[in-house]
mmCIF file of C-alpha atoms in Angstrom:
data_model
loop_
_atom_site.group_PDB
_atom_site.id
_atom_site.type_symbol
_atom_site.label_atom_id
_atom_site.label_comp_id
_atom_site.label_asym_id
_atom_site.label_seq_id
_atom_site.Cartn_x
_atom_site.Cartn_y
_atom_site.Cartn_z
ATOM 1 C CA UNK A 1 -16.345 22.692 -9.885
ATOM 2 C CA UNK A 2 -14.259 21.384 -12.937
ATOM 3 C CA UNK A 3 -11.343 19.136 -12.622
ATOM 4 C CA UNK A 4 -9.149 17.287 -15.134
ATOM 5 C CA UNK A 5 -9.610 13.803 -16.354
ATOM 6 C CA UNK A 6 -6.831 11.232 -15.125
ATOM 7 C CA UNK A 7 -5.910 10.754 -18.779
ATOM 8 C CA UNK A 8 -5.310 14.432 -19.037
ATOM 9 C CA UNK A 9 -3.170 14.338 -15.988
ATOM 10 C CA UNK A 10 -1.204 11.306 -17.177
ATOM 11 C CA UNK A 11 -2.678 9.307 -14.152
ATOM 12 C CA UNK A 12 -4.832 6.787 -15.995
ATOM 13 C CA UNK A 13 -2.573 3.783 -16.006
ATOM 14 C CA UNK A 14 -3.484 1.452 -13.152
ATOM 15 C CA UNK A 15 -0.817 -1.006 -11.772
ATOM 16 C CA UNK A 16 -3.281 -3.842 -11.789
ATOM 17 C CA UNK A 17 -3.199 -3.600 -15.673
ATOM 18 C CA UNK A 18 0.462 -2.254 -15.899
ATOM 19 C CA UNK A 19 2.323 -4.167 -13.164
ATOM 20 C CA UNK A 20 5.700 -2.830 -13.961
ATOM 21 C CA UNK A 21 4.514 0.658 -13.460
ATOM 22 C CA UNK A 22 3.739 -0.206 -9.680
ATOM 23 C CA UNK A 23 2.998 1.734 -7.447
ATOM 24 C CA UNK A 24 1.491 3.899 -10.317
ATOM 25 C CA UNK A 25 1.660 7.508 -10.946
ATOM 26 C CA UNK A 26 0.646 9.733 -7.983
ATOM 27 C CA UNK A 27 -1.019 13.018 -8.166
ATOM 28 C CA UNK A 28 1.366 16.103 -7.735
ATOM 29 C CA UNK A 29 -0.826 17.438 -4.877
ATOM 30 C CA UNK A 30 -3.965 16.855 -2.842
ATOM 31 C CA UNK A 31 -7.230 16.412 -4.718
ATOM 32 C CA UNK A 32 -10.551 14.883 -4.739
ATOM 33 C CA UNK A 33 -11.047 11.676 -6.961
ATOM 34 C CA UNK A 34 -14.430 11.726 -8.445
ATOM 35 C CA UNK A 35 -14.737 9.123 -11.142
ATOM 36 C CA UNK A 36 -12.188 9.590 -13.644
ATOM 37 C CA UNK A 37 -11.493 13.258 -12.705
ATOM 38 C CA UNK A 38 -9.293 14.720 -10.008
ATOM 39 C CA UNK A 39 -10.963 17.815 -8.714
ATOM 40 C CA UNK A 40 -9.527 20.640 -6.386
ATOM 41 C CA UNK A 41 -9.793 19.782 -2.567
ATOM 42 C CA UNK A 42 -11.349 22.555 -0.402
ATOM 43 C CA UNK A 43 -10.279 21.026 2.881
ATOM 44 C CA UNK A 44 -7.644 18.572 3.998
ATOM 45 C CA UNK A 45 -9.465 16.826 7.031
ATOM 46 C CA UNK A 46 -12.454 14.759 6.355
ATOM 47 C CA UNK A 47 -13.446 12.899 9.516
ATOM 48 C CA UNK A 48 -17.213 13.465 9.052
ATOM 49 C CA UNK A 49 -17.961 9.726 8.312
ATOM 50 C CA UNK A 50 -14.530 8.848 6.830
ATOM 51 C CA UNK A 51 -11.258 7.430 8.045
ATOM 52 C CA UNK A 52 -7.776 8.232 7.171
ATOM 53 C CA UNK A 53 -5.938 5.475 5.377
ATOM 54 C CA UNK A 54 -2.143 5.809 4.573
ATOM 55 C CA UNK A 55 -1.260 4.683 0.983
ATOM 56 C CA UNK A 56 2.403 3.644 0.703
ATOM 57 C CA UNK A 57 1.780 1.797 -2.711
ATOM 58 C CA UNK A 58 -0.792 1.606 -5.476
ATOM 59 C CA UNK A 59 -3.536 2.989 -3.122
ATOM 60 C CA UNK A 60 -1.997 6.358 -3.929
ATOM 61 C CA UNK A 61 -2.717 5.809 -7.694
ATOM 62 C CA UNK A 62 -6.037 7.414 -8.684
ATOM 63 C CA UNK A 63 -6.450 4.803 -11.475
ATOM 64 C CA UNK A 64 -5.878 1.945 -9.181
ATOM 65 C CA UNK A 65 -8.384 3.373 -6.626
ATOM 66 C CA UNK A 66 -10.995 4.113 -9.455
ATOM 67 C CA UNK A 67 -10.602 0.509 -10.711
ATOM 68 C CA UNK A 68 -10.980 -1.057 -7.344
ATOM 69 C CA UNK A 69 -14.196 0.834 -6.607
ATOM 70 C CA UNK A 70 -15.708 0.235 -10.088
ATOM 71 C CA UNK A 71 -14.890 -3.390 -9.908
ATOM 72 C CA UNK A 72 -16.888 -3.466 -6.558
ATOM 73 C CA UNK A 73 -19.836 -1.253 -7.829
ATOM 74 C CA UNK A 74 -18.913 1.442 -5.265
ATOM 75 C CA UNK A 75 -19.061 5.139 -6.540
ATOM 76 C CA UNK A 76 -18.510 8.482 -4.616
ATOM 77 C CA UNK A 77 -15.572 10.815 -4.230
ATOM 78 C CA UNK A 78 -12.337 9.969 -2.555
ATOM 79 C CA UNK A 79 -10.200 12.797 -0.754
ATOM 80 C CA UNK A 80 -6.567 12.150 -1.597
ATOM 81 C CA UNK A 81 -4.306 14.270 0.739
ATOM 82 C CA UNK A 82 -0.599 14.755 0.433
ATOM 83 C CA UNK A 83 1.005 14.506 3.844
ATOM 84 C CA UNK A 84 4.388 14.575 5.415
ATOM 85 C CA UNK A 85 4.750 11.314 7.449
ATOM 86 C CA UNK A 86 7.360 10.810 10.156
ATOM 87 C CA UNK A 87 8.340 7.424 11.465
ATOM 88 C CA UNK A 88 7.718 5.340 8.321
ATOM 89 C CA UNK A 89 9.466 4.159 5.321
ATOM 90 C CA UNK A 90 8.210 2.198 2.267
ATOM 91 C CA UNK A 91 9.564 -1.498 2.247
ATOM 92 C CA UNK A 92 8.974 -4.411 0.123
ATOM 93 C CA UNK A 93 6.155 -6.863 0.955
ATOM 94 C CA UNK A 94 7.272 -10.544 1.374
ATOM 95 C CA UNK A 95 4.767 -11.915 -0.957
ATOM 96 C CA UNK A 96 4.151 -12.151 -4.723
ATOM 97 C CA UNK A 97 0.921 -10.625 -5.769
ATOM 98 C CA UNK A 98 -1.430 -12.353 -8.130
ATOM 99 C CA UNK A 99 -1.551 -8.984 -9.874
ATOM 100 C CA UNK A 100 2.147 -9.721 -11.135
ATOM 101 C CA UNK A 101 4.104 -7.419 -8.913
ATOM 102 C CA UNK A 102 5.707 -7.505 -5.605
ATOM 103 C CA UNK A 103 4.133 -4.681 -3.672
ATOM 104 C CA UNK A 104 5.171 -2.061 -1.101
ATOM 105 C CA UNK A 105 4.533 -2.282 2.650
ATOM 106 C CA UNK A 106 5.229 0.046 5.440
ATOM 107 C CA UNK A 107 7.940 -0.490 7.936
ATOM 108 C CA UNK A 108 9.123 1.262 11.150
ATOM 109 C CA UNK A 109 11.804 3.794 10.616
ATOM 110 C CA UNK A 110 11.671 6.511 13.335
ATOM 111 C CA UNK A 111 14.038 9.131 11.693
ATOM 112 C CA UNK A 112 12.471 8.825 8.279
ATOM 113 C CA UNK A 113 10.214 11.545 6.734
ATOM 114 C CA UNK A 114 8.331 10.658 3.665
ATOM 115 C CA UNK A 115 5.670 12.515 1.468
ATOM 116 C CA UNK A 116 2.873 10.123 1.036
ATOM 117 C CA UNK A 117 -0.855 10.294 0.513
ATOM 118 C CA UNK A 118 -3.641 9.731 3.021
ATOM 119 C CA UNK A 119 -6.912 8.665 1.484
ATOM 120 C CA UNK A 120 -10.066 9.407 3.455
ATOM 121 C CA UNK A 121 -12.694 6.498 3.015
ATOM 122 C CA UNK A 122 -16.276 6.137 4.017
ATOM 123 C CA UNK A 123 -17.397 2.724 5.299
ATOM 124 C CA UNK A 124 -18.045 1.115 1.823
ATOM 125 C CA UNK A 125 -14.973 2.392 0.412
ATOM 126 C CA UNK A 126 -12.980 1.200 3.390
ATOM 127 C CA UNK A 127 -14.576 -2.259 2.823
ATOM 128 C CA UNK A 128 -13.406 -2.398 -0.729
ATOM 129 C CA UNK A 129 -9.893 -1.584 -0.012
ATOM 130 C CA UNK A 130 -9.884 -4.010 3.050
ATOM 131 C CA UNK A 131 -10.932 -6.784 0.784
ATOM 132 C CA UNK A 132 -8.450 -5.890 -1.950
ATOM 133 C CA UNK A 133 -5.743 -6.299 0.643
ATOM 134 C CA UNK A 134 -6.885 -9.473 2.165
ATOM 135 C CA UNK A 135 -7.474 -7.811 5.469
ATOM 136 C CA UNK A 136 -10.693 -9.447 6.476
ATOM 137 C CA UNK A 137 -9.003 -12.879 5.854
ATOM 138 C CA UNK A 138 -6.851 -14.605 8.628
ATOM 139 C CA UNK A 139 -4.494 -15.686 5.940
ATOM 140 C CA UNK A 140 -4.734 -12.415 3.995
ATOM 141 C CA UNK A 141 -1.548 -10.829 2.941
ATOM 142 C CA UNK A 142 -2.213 -7.667 4.833
ATOM 143 C CA UNK A 143 -3.913 -6.577 7.937
ATOM 144 C CA UNK A 144 -5.103 -3.241 8.713
ATOM 145 C CA UNK A 145 -3.731 -1.508 11.673
ATOM 146 C CA UNK A 146 -4.215 1.805 13.539
ATOM 147 C CA UNK A 147 -0.814 3.679 13.764
ATOM 148 C CA UNK A 148 -1.214 6.240 16.576
ATOM 149 C CA UNK A 149 0.585 9.581 17.117
ATOM 150 C CA UNK A 150 3.141 10.219 18.195
ATOM 151 C CA UNK A 151 4.583 6.915 17.160
ATOM 152 C CA UNK A 152 3.756 7.795 13.470
ATOM 153 C CA UNK A 153 3.268 11.556 12.918
ATOM 154 C CA UNK A 154 1.118 12.593 9.924
ATOM 155 C CA UNK A 155 1.317 16.330 9.114
ATOM 156 C CA UNK A 156 -1.025 18.105 6.630
ATOM 157 C CA UNK A 157 -0.068 21.201 4.649
ATOM 158 C CA UNK A 158 -2.053 23.531 6.789
ATOM 159 C CA UNK A 159 -0.091 22.486 9.733
ATOM 160 C CA UNK A 160 -2.852 20.001 11.143
ATOM 161 C CA UNK A 161 -1.334 16.818 12.952
ATOM 162 C CA UNK A 162 -3.686 13.690 12.692
ATOM 163 C CA UNK A 163 -4.102 11.740 15.997
ATOM 164 C CA UNK A 164 -3.130 8.428 13.904
ATOM 165 C CA UNK A 165 -3.771 6.802 10.498
ATOM 166 C CA UNK A 166 -4.801 3.352 9.223
ATOM 167 C CA UNK A 167 -2.267 1.497 7.361
ATOM 168 C CA UNK A 168 -1.906 -1.868 5.728
ATOM 169 C CA UNK A 169 0.918 -3.854 7.361
ATOM 170 C CA UNK A 170 2.158 -7.010 5.599
ATOM 171 C CA UNK A 171 1.476 -10.282 7.512
ATOM 172 C CA UNK A 172 4.478 -12.082 5.834
ATOM 173 C CA UNK A 173 6.982 -9.094 6.691
ATOM 174 C CA UNK A 174 9.079 -7.280 4.592
ATOM 175 C CA UNK A 175 12.186 -8.407 2.404
ATOM 176 C CA UNK A 176 15.534 -7.438 3.670
ATOM 177 C CA UNK A 177 18.719 -6.509 1.484
ATOM 178 C CA UNK A 178 20.823 -9.452 2.356
ATOM 179 C CA UNK A 179 22.201 -7.912 5.696
ATOM 180 C CA UNK A 180 18.871 -7.962 7.602
ATOM 181 C CA UNK A 181 18.130 -4.407 6.918
ATOM 182 C CA UNK A 182 14.772 -3.999 5.251
ATOM 183 C CA UNK A 183 14.780 -2.967 1.466
ATOM 184 C CA UNK A 184 13.161 0.066 0.360
ATOM 185 C CA UNK A 185 10.809 -0.309 -2.582
ATOM 186 C CA UNK A 186 12.702 1.390 -5.622
ATOM 187 C CA UNK A 187 9.884 0.868 -8.149
ATOM 188 C CA UNK A 188 8.738 -2.516 -9.702
ATOM 189 C CA UNK A 189 11.010 -2.791 -12.767
ATOM 190 C CA UNK A 190 14.301 -1.995 -10.505
ATOM 191 C CA UNK A 191 13.001 -4.208 -7.613
ATOM 192 C CA UNK A 192 12.316 -7.316 -9.869
ATOM 193 C CA UNK A 193 15.507 -6.746 -11.614
ATOM 194 C CA UNK A 194 17.511 -6.793 -8.171
ATOM 195 C CA UNK A 195 15.656 -9.776 -6.860
ATOM 196 C CA UNK A 196 15.989 -11.815 -10.049
ATOM 197 C CA UNK A 197 19.598 -10.969 -10.375
ATOM 198 C CA UNK A 198 20.203 -12.280 -6.714
ATOM 199 C CA UNK A 199 18.299 -15.731 -6.879
ATOM 200 C CA UNK A 200 18.628 -18.548 -9.319
ATOM 201 C CA UNK A 201 15.697 -19.994 -7.507
ATOM 202 C CA UNK A 202 13.483 -17.017 -8.276
ATOM 203 C CA UNK A 203 14.444 -17.007 -11.921
ATOM 204 C CA UNK A 204 13.573 -20.715 -12.033
ATOM 205 C CA UNK A 205 10.005 -19.781 -10.965
ATOM 206 C CA UNK A 206 9.553 -16.496 -12.585
ATOM 207 C CA UNK A 207 12.000 -16.315 -15.630
ATOM 208 C CA UNK A 208 14.871 -14.035 -15.951
ATOM 209 C CA UNK A 209 13.304 -10.687 -16.665
ATOM 210 C CA UNK A 210 10.814 -8.408 -14.952
ATOM 211 C CA UNK A 211 8.517 -8.852 -17.894
ATOM 212 C CA UNK A 212 8.569 -12.637 -17.735
ATOM 213 C CA UNK A 213 8.216 -12.237 -13.808
ATOM 214 C CA UNK A 214 4.920 -10.313 -14.276
ATOM 215 C CA UNK A 215 3.475 -12.498 -17.026
ATOM 216 C CA UNK A 216 4.052 -15.761 -15.175
ATOM 217 C CA UNK A 217 2.735 -14.409 -11.645
ATOM 218 C CA UNK A 218 -0.518 -13.021 -13.425
ATOM 219 C CA UNK A 219 -1.032 -16.409 -15.004
ATOM 220 C CA UNK A 220 -0.580 -18.657 -12.072
ATOM 221 C CA UNK A 221 -1.695 -18.181 -8.535
ATOM 222 C CA UNK A 222 0.202 -21.256 -7.263
ATOM 223 C CA UNK A 223 3.368 -19.998 -8.626
ATOM 224 C CA UNK A 224 2.695 -16.818 -6.640
ATOM 225 C CA UNK A 225 2.261 -18.837 -3.428
ATOM 226 C CA UNK A 226 5.467 -20.755 -4.386
ATOM 227 C CA UNK A 227 7.270 -17.399 -4.525
ATOM 228 C CA UNK A 228 5.934 -16.257 -1.228
ATOM 229 C CA UNK A 229 7.053 -19.497 0.437
ATOM 230 C CA UNK A 230 10.599 -19.179 -1.227
ATOM 231 C CA UNK A 231 10.857 -15.868 0.544
ATOM 232 C CA UNK A 232 9.985 -17.357 3.929
ATOM 233 C CA UNK A 233 11.933 -20.388 3.424
ATOM 234 C CA UNK A 234 15.157 -18.765 2.643
ATOM 235 C CA UNK A 235 14.576 -16.302 5.330
ATOM 236 C CA UNK A 236 14.494 -13.198 3.069
ATOM 237 C CA UNK A 237 11.877 -11.610 5.280
ATOM 238 C CA UNK A 238 12.146 -9.715 8.604
ATOM 239 C CA UNK A 239 9.642 -7.888 10.731
ATOM 240 C CA UNK A 240 8.362 -4.626 9.625
ATOM 241 C CA UNK A 241 8.290 -3.242 13.150
ATOM 242 C CA UNK A 242 4.666 -2.575 12.834
ATOM 243 C CA UNK A 243 3.351 -6.140 13.835
ATOM 244 C CA UNK A 244 2.573 -4.851 17.453
ATOM 245 C CA UNK A 245 -0.103 -2.651 16.136
ATOM 246 C CA UNK A 246 -1.879 -5.499 14.304
ATOM 247 C CA UNK A 247 -1.663 -7.470 17.574
ATOM 248 C CA UNK A 248 -2.918 -4.754 19.774
ATOM 249 C CA UNK A 249 -5.948 -4.270 17.332
ATOM 250 C CA UNK A 250 -6.845 -7.948 17.474
ATOM 251 C CA UNK A 251 -6.793 -8.067 21.168
ATOM 252 C CA UNK A 252 -8.422 -4.637 21.620
ATOM 253 C CA UNK A 253 -5.564 -3.745 23.775
ATOM 254 C CA UNK A 254 -4.714 -0.117 24.681
ATOM 255 C CA UNK A 255 -1.261 0.748 26.008
ATOM 256 C CA UNK A 256 -0.170 3.922 27.377
ATOM 257 C CA UNK A 257 0.453 6.099 24.410
ATOM 258 C CA UNK A 258 -0.844 3.399 21.987
ATOM 259 C CA UNK A 259 -4.698 3.522 21.829
ATOM 260 C CA UNK A 260 -6.589 0.710 20.230
ATOM 261 C CA UNK A 261 -8.049 1.392 16.691
ATOM 262 C CA UNK A 262 -10.998 3.841 16.475
ATOM 263 C CA UNK A 263 -14.284 2.117 15.427
ATOM 264 C CA UNK A 264 -15.402 2.327 11.786
ATOM 265 C CA UNK A 265 -17.694 5.128 11.186
#
């Protein structure tokens, strides 16, 4: 089976190398990422040894996924399935990434419907993505939570509805727009322009342009931590509404209609 290379498809620029392109270029439709090629996908559900992980940011970028796997010495195809998700929107993480951007994070939004990708990961691939998000660390930026249906509804093109999906929830919360309403992530260049325009303190740390912000953040981990602390100290962050699923998972809780996370396969 032949596919097209990421370069041929215009999907070969990873946000980790080009932070102002965050969240990166996403495929037009479902496909099987295999090395630097995107192949046709023969089926949409891959629950035979894989788990579904919702991508709201750069994990839907084939180039970013390829880079993360190669960096960890992990190979093997990754099914990427375009889905219709009800109950979530894409907000702005309340932390500054060492990769030079302010990333996306899911937030609860019961009436919202979004077209997002689900990536089906095997055990080793899941470990790589977990590590890249800081999920195994108690002070990592993200925790991985199981979001069950019907709280979050994930529908596939063939009409299949998933029983739930894993997602990375930001432990710092999400940024609000000044009124207490969570911001929606508009793309990195637009986001950084907004944030820098609104905050003299942020400009003092990261400069006056998105380009300066990215360059300074990538060069200085302590500066990134200062930026994250500034978000918290100025109370620019609010809860995403998904924290309960992280708490349930840590406690192994199982509420009515809210099952605890399934085991790793």
